[in-house]
Amino acid sequence: MIWSNLKNIGGSLLVIILFLSSSQLSAQKNGPTIPKDSVWTNGGNFGIFFQQVGLSNWSGGGENSVAYGAEVNLYANKRQRSHTWFNNLQAGYGLVKIGDQGARKNNDILIITSQYGRFLSDKWQLSAGLDFRTQFADGFIYNGAADATDTLISTFMSPGYLSPYIGTTYKPNDAFSATFAPLMQKVTFVMDDDLAAVGAYGVDPGENIRSQAGWSISAMYQKEIMTNVNLKTSLLLFDAYDDIEHIDVNFDLFLNFKVNKYITTNFALQTIYDHDIDIEDEDGNVGPRLQMRNVLNIGLTFNFGEPRKEE
């Protein structure tokens, strides 16, 4: 089963590699060479966030708490004649400690995206790329105090998602783009054997990888919507050909408010509806559910690299 899935992955990646290689060879044969330093735009930002609440004889109740974390966003974008290549990395990790409880994570995300495009006209591109998502550390359902009764539900590469695709991109301006990919492979990894044994995240019980062929629609909007306020939002829809009646949804929104050169506030919202992920509610019912994660941070942010050219 694993070998069959790996062959499917390899086939998808081979198609993309051949597509990129042929396009690059064509680019080398046509048009003048542009100096290297005029092609790439690189940079990003790194943020450190901290929150502390201390209470003493406080009649309103509550508990002492400390929250802290870090986030990094990196990009490397290439524009050369009719070719574009956009690469992004988003990573964040945070912990919160309330009262006498041990530290528990409240933010854990790792997303890497890459998209190559070749313009067919002023607004349309032939495109290929991939989307990779996972987390850094163990995730638990906390059943009580830190007494080994907590239930592990996720960890690094459990789940992990790799989605290579080929399609067309509509890009009417620098702020907005939308991609339709009739060829997409959604590969789900559950590398923790205990989680794989129970068939977590849609893999067959005892297997570590599940591969699904399907189509996808994705859209992204990124712009400074007012002075010192940047908005970035994205939507990804995926529909597997062997389960056509169910569409998985992943929506992200990120707002960044710049106070001054170093101090920023940002708000992140992520919503997921994946038909392969079963979640138990308070009444004991198990099934797919709308997942939501939101993070509000205030802290120090350090920007570096060249000014970003919006995708």
Coordinates of N, CA, C and O in Angstrom, one line a residue, residues 56-157:
S56 N -3.1 38.9 42.6 CA -2.8 38.7 44.1 C -4.0 39.3 44.9 O -4.3 40.5 44.7
N57 N -4.7 38.4 45.6 CA -5.9 38.8 46.4 C -6.9 39.5 45.5 O -7.5 40.5 45.9
W58 N -7.1 39.0 44.3 CA -8.0 39.6 43.3 C -9.4 39.1 43.5 O -9.6 37.9 43.3
S59 N -10.3 40.0 43.9 CA -11.6 39.6 44.2 C -12.4 39.1 43.0 O -13.4 38.3 43.2
G60 N -12.0 39.5 41.8 CA -12.7 39.0 40.6 C -12.4 37.6 40.2 O -13.0 37.1 39.3
G61 N -11.4 37.0 40.9 CA -11.0 35.6 40.5 C -10.1 35.5 39.4 O -9.7 36.6 38.8
G62 N -9.7 34.3 39.0 CA -8.8 34.1 37.9 C -7.5 33.5 38.3 O -7.4 33.2 39.5
E63 N -6.6 33.2 37.4 CA -5.4 32.6 37.7 C -4.2 33.3 37.0 O -4.4 34.0 36.0
N64 N -3.0 33.2 37.6 CA -1.9 33.8 36.9 C -1.6 33.0 35.6 O -1.9 31.8 35.5
S65 N -1.1 33.7 34.6 CA -0.9 33.0 33.4 C 0.3 33.7 32.6 O 0.6 34.9 32.8
V66 N 1.0 32.9 31.9 CA 2.1 33.4 31.0 C 1.9 32.8 29.6 O 1.7 31.6 29.5
A67 N 2.0 33.6 28.6 CA 1.9 33.1 27.2 C 3.1 33.7 26.5 O 3.4 34.9 26.6
Y68 N 3.7 32.9 25.6 CA 4.9 33.4 24.9 C 5.0 32.5 23.6 O 4.6 31.4 23.5
G69 N 5.6 33.1 22.6 CA 5.8 32.4 21.3 C 6.6 33.2 20.3 O 7.0 34.3 20.6
A70 N 6.7 32.6 19.1 CA 7.5 33.3 18.1 C 6.8 32.9 16.7 O 6.2 31.8 16.6
E71 N 7.0 33.7 15.8 CA 6.5 33.5 14.4 C 7.6 34.0 13.4 O 8.2 35.0 13.7
V72 N 7.6 33.3 12.3 CA 8.5 33.7 11.2 C 7.8 33.5 9.9 O 7.1 32.6 9.7
N73 N 8.0 34.5 9.0 CA 7.4 34.5 7.7 C 8.6 34.8 6.7 O 9.2 35.9 6.8
L74 N 8.8 33.9 5.7 CA 9.9 34.1 4.8 C 9.4 34.0 3.4 O 8.4 33.3 3.1
Y75 N 10.0 34.7 2.4 CA 9.6 34.6 1.0 C 10.8 34.8 0.1 O 11.8 35.4 0.5
A76 N 10.7 34.1 -1.0 CA 11.7 34.2 -2.1 C 11.0 34.2 -3.4 O 10.5 33.1 -3.8
N77 N 10.9 35.3 -4.1 CA 10.1 35.4 -5.3 C 10.9 35.8 -6.5 O 11.8 36.6 -6.4
K78 N 10.6 35.1 -7.6 CA 11.4 35.3 -8.8 C 10.5 35.8 -9.9 O 9.5 35.2 -10.2
R79 N 10.9 36.8 -10.6 CA 10.2 37.3 -11.8 C 11.2 37.4 -12.9 O 12.2 38.1 -12.8
Q80 N 10.9 36.8 -14.1 CA 11.9 36.9 -15.2 C 11.1 36.7 -16.5 O 10.6 35.6 -16.7
R81 N 11.0 37.8 -17.2 CA 10.2 37.8 -18.5 C 8.8 37.3 -18.2 O 8.1 37.8 -17.4
S82 N 8.4 36.2 -18.9 CA 7.1 35.6 -18.7 C 7.0 34.6 -17.6 O 5.9 34.0 -17.4
H83 N 8.0 34.5 -16.8 CA 8.1 33.4 -15.7 C 8.0 34.1 -14.3 O 8.5 35.1 -14.1
T84 N 7.3 33.4 -13.4 CA 7.2 33.8 -12.0 C 7.4 32.5 -11.2 O 7.0 31.4 -11.6
W85 N 8.0 32.7 -10.0 CA 8.2 31.6 -9.1 C 8.1 32.2 -7.7 O 9.0 33.0 -7.3
F86 N 7.0 31.9 -6.9 CA 6.8 32.4 -5.6 C 6.9 31.3 -4.6 O 6.4 30.2 -4.7
N87 N 7.7 31.6 -3.5 CA 7.9 30.6 -2.4 C 7.7 31.3 -1.1 O 8.2 32.4 -0.9
N88 N 7.0 30.6 -0.2 CA 6.7 31.2 1.1 C 6.8 30.1 2.2 O 6.5 29.0 2.0
L89 N 7.3 30.6 3.4 CA 7.3 29.7 4.5 C 6.7 30.5 5.7 O 7.1 31.6 6.0
Q90 N 5.7 29.9 6.4 CA 5.1 30.4 7.6 C 5.2 29.4 8.7 O 4.8 28.3 8.6
A91 N 5.8 29.9 9.8 CA 6.0 29.0 10.9 C 5.7 29.7 12.2 O 6.1 30.9 12.4
G92 N 5.0 29.1 13.2 CA 4.7 29.7 14.4 C 4.6 28.7 15.5 O 4.1 27.6 15.3
Y93 N 5.0 29.1 16.7 CA 4.9 28.2 17.9 C 4.7 29.0 19.1 O 5.4 30.0 19.3
G94 N 3.8 28.6 20.0 CA 3.5 29.3 21.2 C 3.1 28.4 22.3 O 2.5 27.3 22.1
L95 N 3.3 28.9 23.6 CA 3.0 28.1 24.8 C 2.3 29.0 25.7 O 2.5 30.2 25.8
V96 N 1.4 28.4 26.6 CA 0.7 29.1 27.6 C 0.7 28.3 28.9 O 0.6 27.1 28.9
K97 N 1.0 29.0 30.0 CA 1.0 28.3 31.3 C 0.0 29.1 32.2 O 0.1 30.3 32.4
I98 N -1.0 28.3 32.7 CA -2.1 28.9 33.5 C -2.0 28.2 34.9 O -2.1 27.0 35.0
G99 N -1.8 29.1 35.9 CA -1.8 28.6 37.3 C -0.7 27.6 37.5 O 0.5 27.8 37.1
D100 N -1.0 26.4 38.1 CA 0.0 25.4 38.4 C 0.0 24.4 37.3 O 0.8 23.4 37.4
Q101 N -0.7 24.5 36.2 CA -0.6 23.6 35.1 C 0.7 23.7 34.4 O 1.4 24.7 34.4
G102 N 1.1 22.6 33.7 CA 2.3 22.6 32.9 C 2.0 23.5 31.7 O 0.9 23.8 31.3
A103 N 3.1 23.8 31.0 CA 3.0 24.6 29.8 C 2.3 23.8 28.7 O 2.6 22.6 28.5
R104 N 1.3 24.4 28.0 CA 0.6 23.8 26.9 C 0.7 24.7 25.7 O 0.7 25.9 25.8
K105 N 0.8 24.1 24.5 CA 0.9 24.9 23.3 C -0.4 25.5 22.9 O -1.5 24.9 23.1
N106 N -0.3 26.7 22.5 CA -1.5 27.4 22.0 C -1.4 27.8 20.5 O -2.3 28.5 20.0
N107 N -0.2 27.5 19.9 CA 0.0 27.9 18.5 C 1.0 26.9 18.0 O 2.1 26.7 18.6
D108 N 0.8 26.3 16.8 CA 1.8 25.4 16.3 C 1.4 25.2 14.8 O 0.5 24.5 14.4
I109 N 2.2 25.8 13.9 CA 1.9 25.7 12.5 C 3.2 25.8 11.7 O 4.1 26.5 12.0
L110 N 3.2 25.0 10.6 CA 4.3 25.1 9.6 C 3.7 24.9 8.2 O 3.0 23.8 7.9
I111 N 3.8 25.9 7.4 CA 3.2 25.9 6.0 C 4.3 26.3 5.0 O 4.9 27.4 5.2
I112 N 4.5 25.5 4.0 CA 5.4 25.9 2.9 C 4.7 25.8 1.6 O 4.1 24.8 1.3
T113 N 4.7 26.9 0.8 CA 4.1 26.9 -0.5 C 5.1 27.3 -1.6 O 5.9 28.1 -1.3
S114 N 4.9 26.8 -2.7 CA 5.7 27.1 -3.9 C 4.9 27.0 -5.1 O 4.2 26.0 -5.3
Q115 N 5.0 28.1 -6.0 CA 4.2 28.0 -7.2 C 5.0 28.7 -8.4 O 5.5 29.8 -8.2
Y116 N 5.1 27.9 -9.4 CA 5.8 28.4 -10.6 C 4.7 28.7 -11.7 O 3.7 27.9 -11.8
G117 N 4.9 29.8 -12.4 CA 3.9 30.2 -13.4 C 4.6 30.7 -14.7 O 5.6 31.3 -14.6
R118 N 3.9 30.5 -15.8 CA 4.4 31.0 -17.0 C 3.2 31.7 -17.7 O 2.1 31.1 -17.9
F119 N 3.3 33.0 -18.0 CA 2.2 33.8 -18.5 C 1.8 33.3 -19.9 O 2.7 33.2 -20.8
L120 N 0.5 33.0 -20.1 CA 0.0 32.7 -21.5 C -0.6 34.0 -22.1 O -0.7 34.1 -23.3
S121 N -1.0 34.9 -21.2 CA -1.5 36.2 -21.7 C -1.3 37.2 -20.5 O -0.6 36.9 -19.6
D122 N -1.9 38.4 -20.6 CA -1.6 39.4 -19.6 C -2.1 39.0 -18.2 O -1.6 39.4 -17.2
K123 N -3.2 38.2 -18.2 CA -3.8 37.8 -16.9 C -3.8 36.3 -16.6 O -4.3 36.0 -15.5
W124 N -3.4 35.5 -17.5 CA -3.5 34.0 -17.3 C -2.1 33.4 -17.4 O -1.3 33.8 -18.2
Q125 N -1.9 32.5 -16.4 CA -0.7 31.7 -16.3 C -0.9 30.2 -16.4 O -2.0 29.7 -15.9
L126 N 0.0 29.5 -17.0 CA 0.0 28.0 -16.8 C 0.9 27.8 -15.5 O 2.0 28.4 -15.4
S127 N 0.4 27.1 -14.5 CA 1.1 27.1 -13.2 C 1.2 25.7 -12.7 O 0.4 24.8 -13.0
A128 N 2.2 25.5 -11.8 CA 2.4 24.2 -11.1 C 3.1 24.6 -9.8 O 3.8 25.5 -9.6
G129 N 2.7 23.7 -8.8 CA 3.3 24.0 -7.5 C 3.0 23.0 -6.5 O 2.5 21.9 -6.8
L130 N 3.2 23.3 -5.2 CA 2.9 22.4 -4.1 C 2.6 23.2 -2.8 O 3.0 24.3 -2.7
D131 N 1.8 22.5 -2.0 CA 1.4 23.1 -0.7 C 1.8 22.0 0.4 O 1.3 20.9 0.3
F132 N 2.6 22.4 1.4 CA 2.9 21.4 2.4 C 2.5 22.0 3.8 O 2.8 23.2 4.1
R133 N 1.9 21.2 4.6 CA 1.4 21.6 6.0 C 1.6 20.6 7.0 O 1.4 19.4 6.8
T134 N 2.1 21.0 8.2 CA 2.2 20.1 9.3 C 2.4 20.9 10.6 O 2.1 22.1 10.6
Q135 N 2.9 20.3 11.7 CA 3.1 21.0 12.9 C 4.4 20.6 13.5 O 5.0 19.6 13.0
F136 N 4.9 21.3 14.6 CA 6.2 21.0 15.1 C 6.1 19.9 16.3 O 7.0 19.1 16.4
A137 N 5.2 20.1 17.2 CA 5.2 19.3 18.4 C 3.9 18.5 18.7 O 3.0 18.6 17.9
D138 N 4.0 17.7 19.7 CA 2.8 16.9 20.1 C 1.6 17.7 20.4 O 1.7 18.8 21.1
G139 N 0.4 17.2 20.1 CA -0.8 17.8 20.4 C -1.7 16.9 21.3 O -1.7 15.7 20.9
F140 N -2.3 17.4 22.3 CA -3.1 16.5 23.2 C -4.5 16.9 23.4 O -4.8 18.1 23.3
I141 N -5.3 16.0 23.8 CA -6.6 16.3 24.5 C -6.3 16.2 26.0 O -5.8 15.1 26.4
Y142 N -6.4 17.2 26.7 CA -6.0 17.3 28.1 C -7.2 16.7 29.0 O -8.2 17.4 29.1
N143 N -6.9 15.5 29.5 CA -8.0 14.9 30.3 C -7.9 15.2 31.8 O -8.8 14.8 32.6
G144 N -6.9 15.9 32.2 CA -6.8 16.3 33.6 C -5.4 16.9 33.9 O -4.9 17.5 33.0
A145 N -4.9 16.7 35.1 CA -3.6 17.2 35.4 C -2.5 16.5 34.6 O -2.8 15.5 34.0
A146 N -1.3 17.0 34.7 CA -0.2 16.4 34.0 C 0.2 15.1 34.6 O 1.2 15.0 35.3
D147 N -0.6 14.0 34.5 CA -0.4 12.8 35.1 C -0.4 11.6 34.2 O -0.8 10.5 34.5
A148 N 0.0 11.9 32.9 CA 0.1 10.9 31.9 C -1.2 10.4 31.4 O -1.3 9.3 30.8
T149 N -2.3 11.1 31.7 CA -3.6 10.7 31.3 C -4.0 11.5 30.0 O -5.1 11.2 29.4
D150 N -3.2 12.4 29.6 CA -3.5 13.2 28.4 C -3.4 12.3 27.1 O -2.6 11.4 27.0
T151 N -4.3 12.6 26.1 CA -4.4 11.7 24.9 C -3.7 12.4 23.8 O -4.0 13.5 23.4
L152 N -2.7 11.7 23.2 CA -2.0 12.3 22.0 C -2.9 12.2 20.8 O -3.4 11.1 20.5
I153 N -3.1 13.3 20.1 CA -3.9 13.3 18.9 C -3.2 13.8 17.7 O -3.7 13.6 16.6
S154 N -2.0 14.3 17.8 CA -1.2 14.8 16.7 C 0.2 15.0 17.1 O 0.5 15.2 18.2
T155 N 1.1 15.0 16.1 CA 2.5 15.3 16.3 C 3.1 15.7 14.9 O 2.4 15.8 13.9
F156 N 4.4 15.9 14.9 CA 5.0 16.3 13.6 C 4.8 15.2 12.5 O 5.0 14.0 12.8
M157 N 4.3 15.6 11.4 CA 4.0 14.7 10.3 C 2.9 13.7 10.6 O 2.7 12.7 9.9

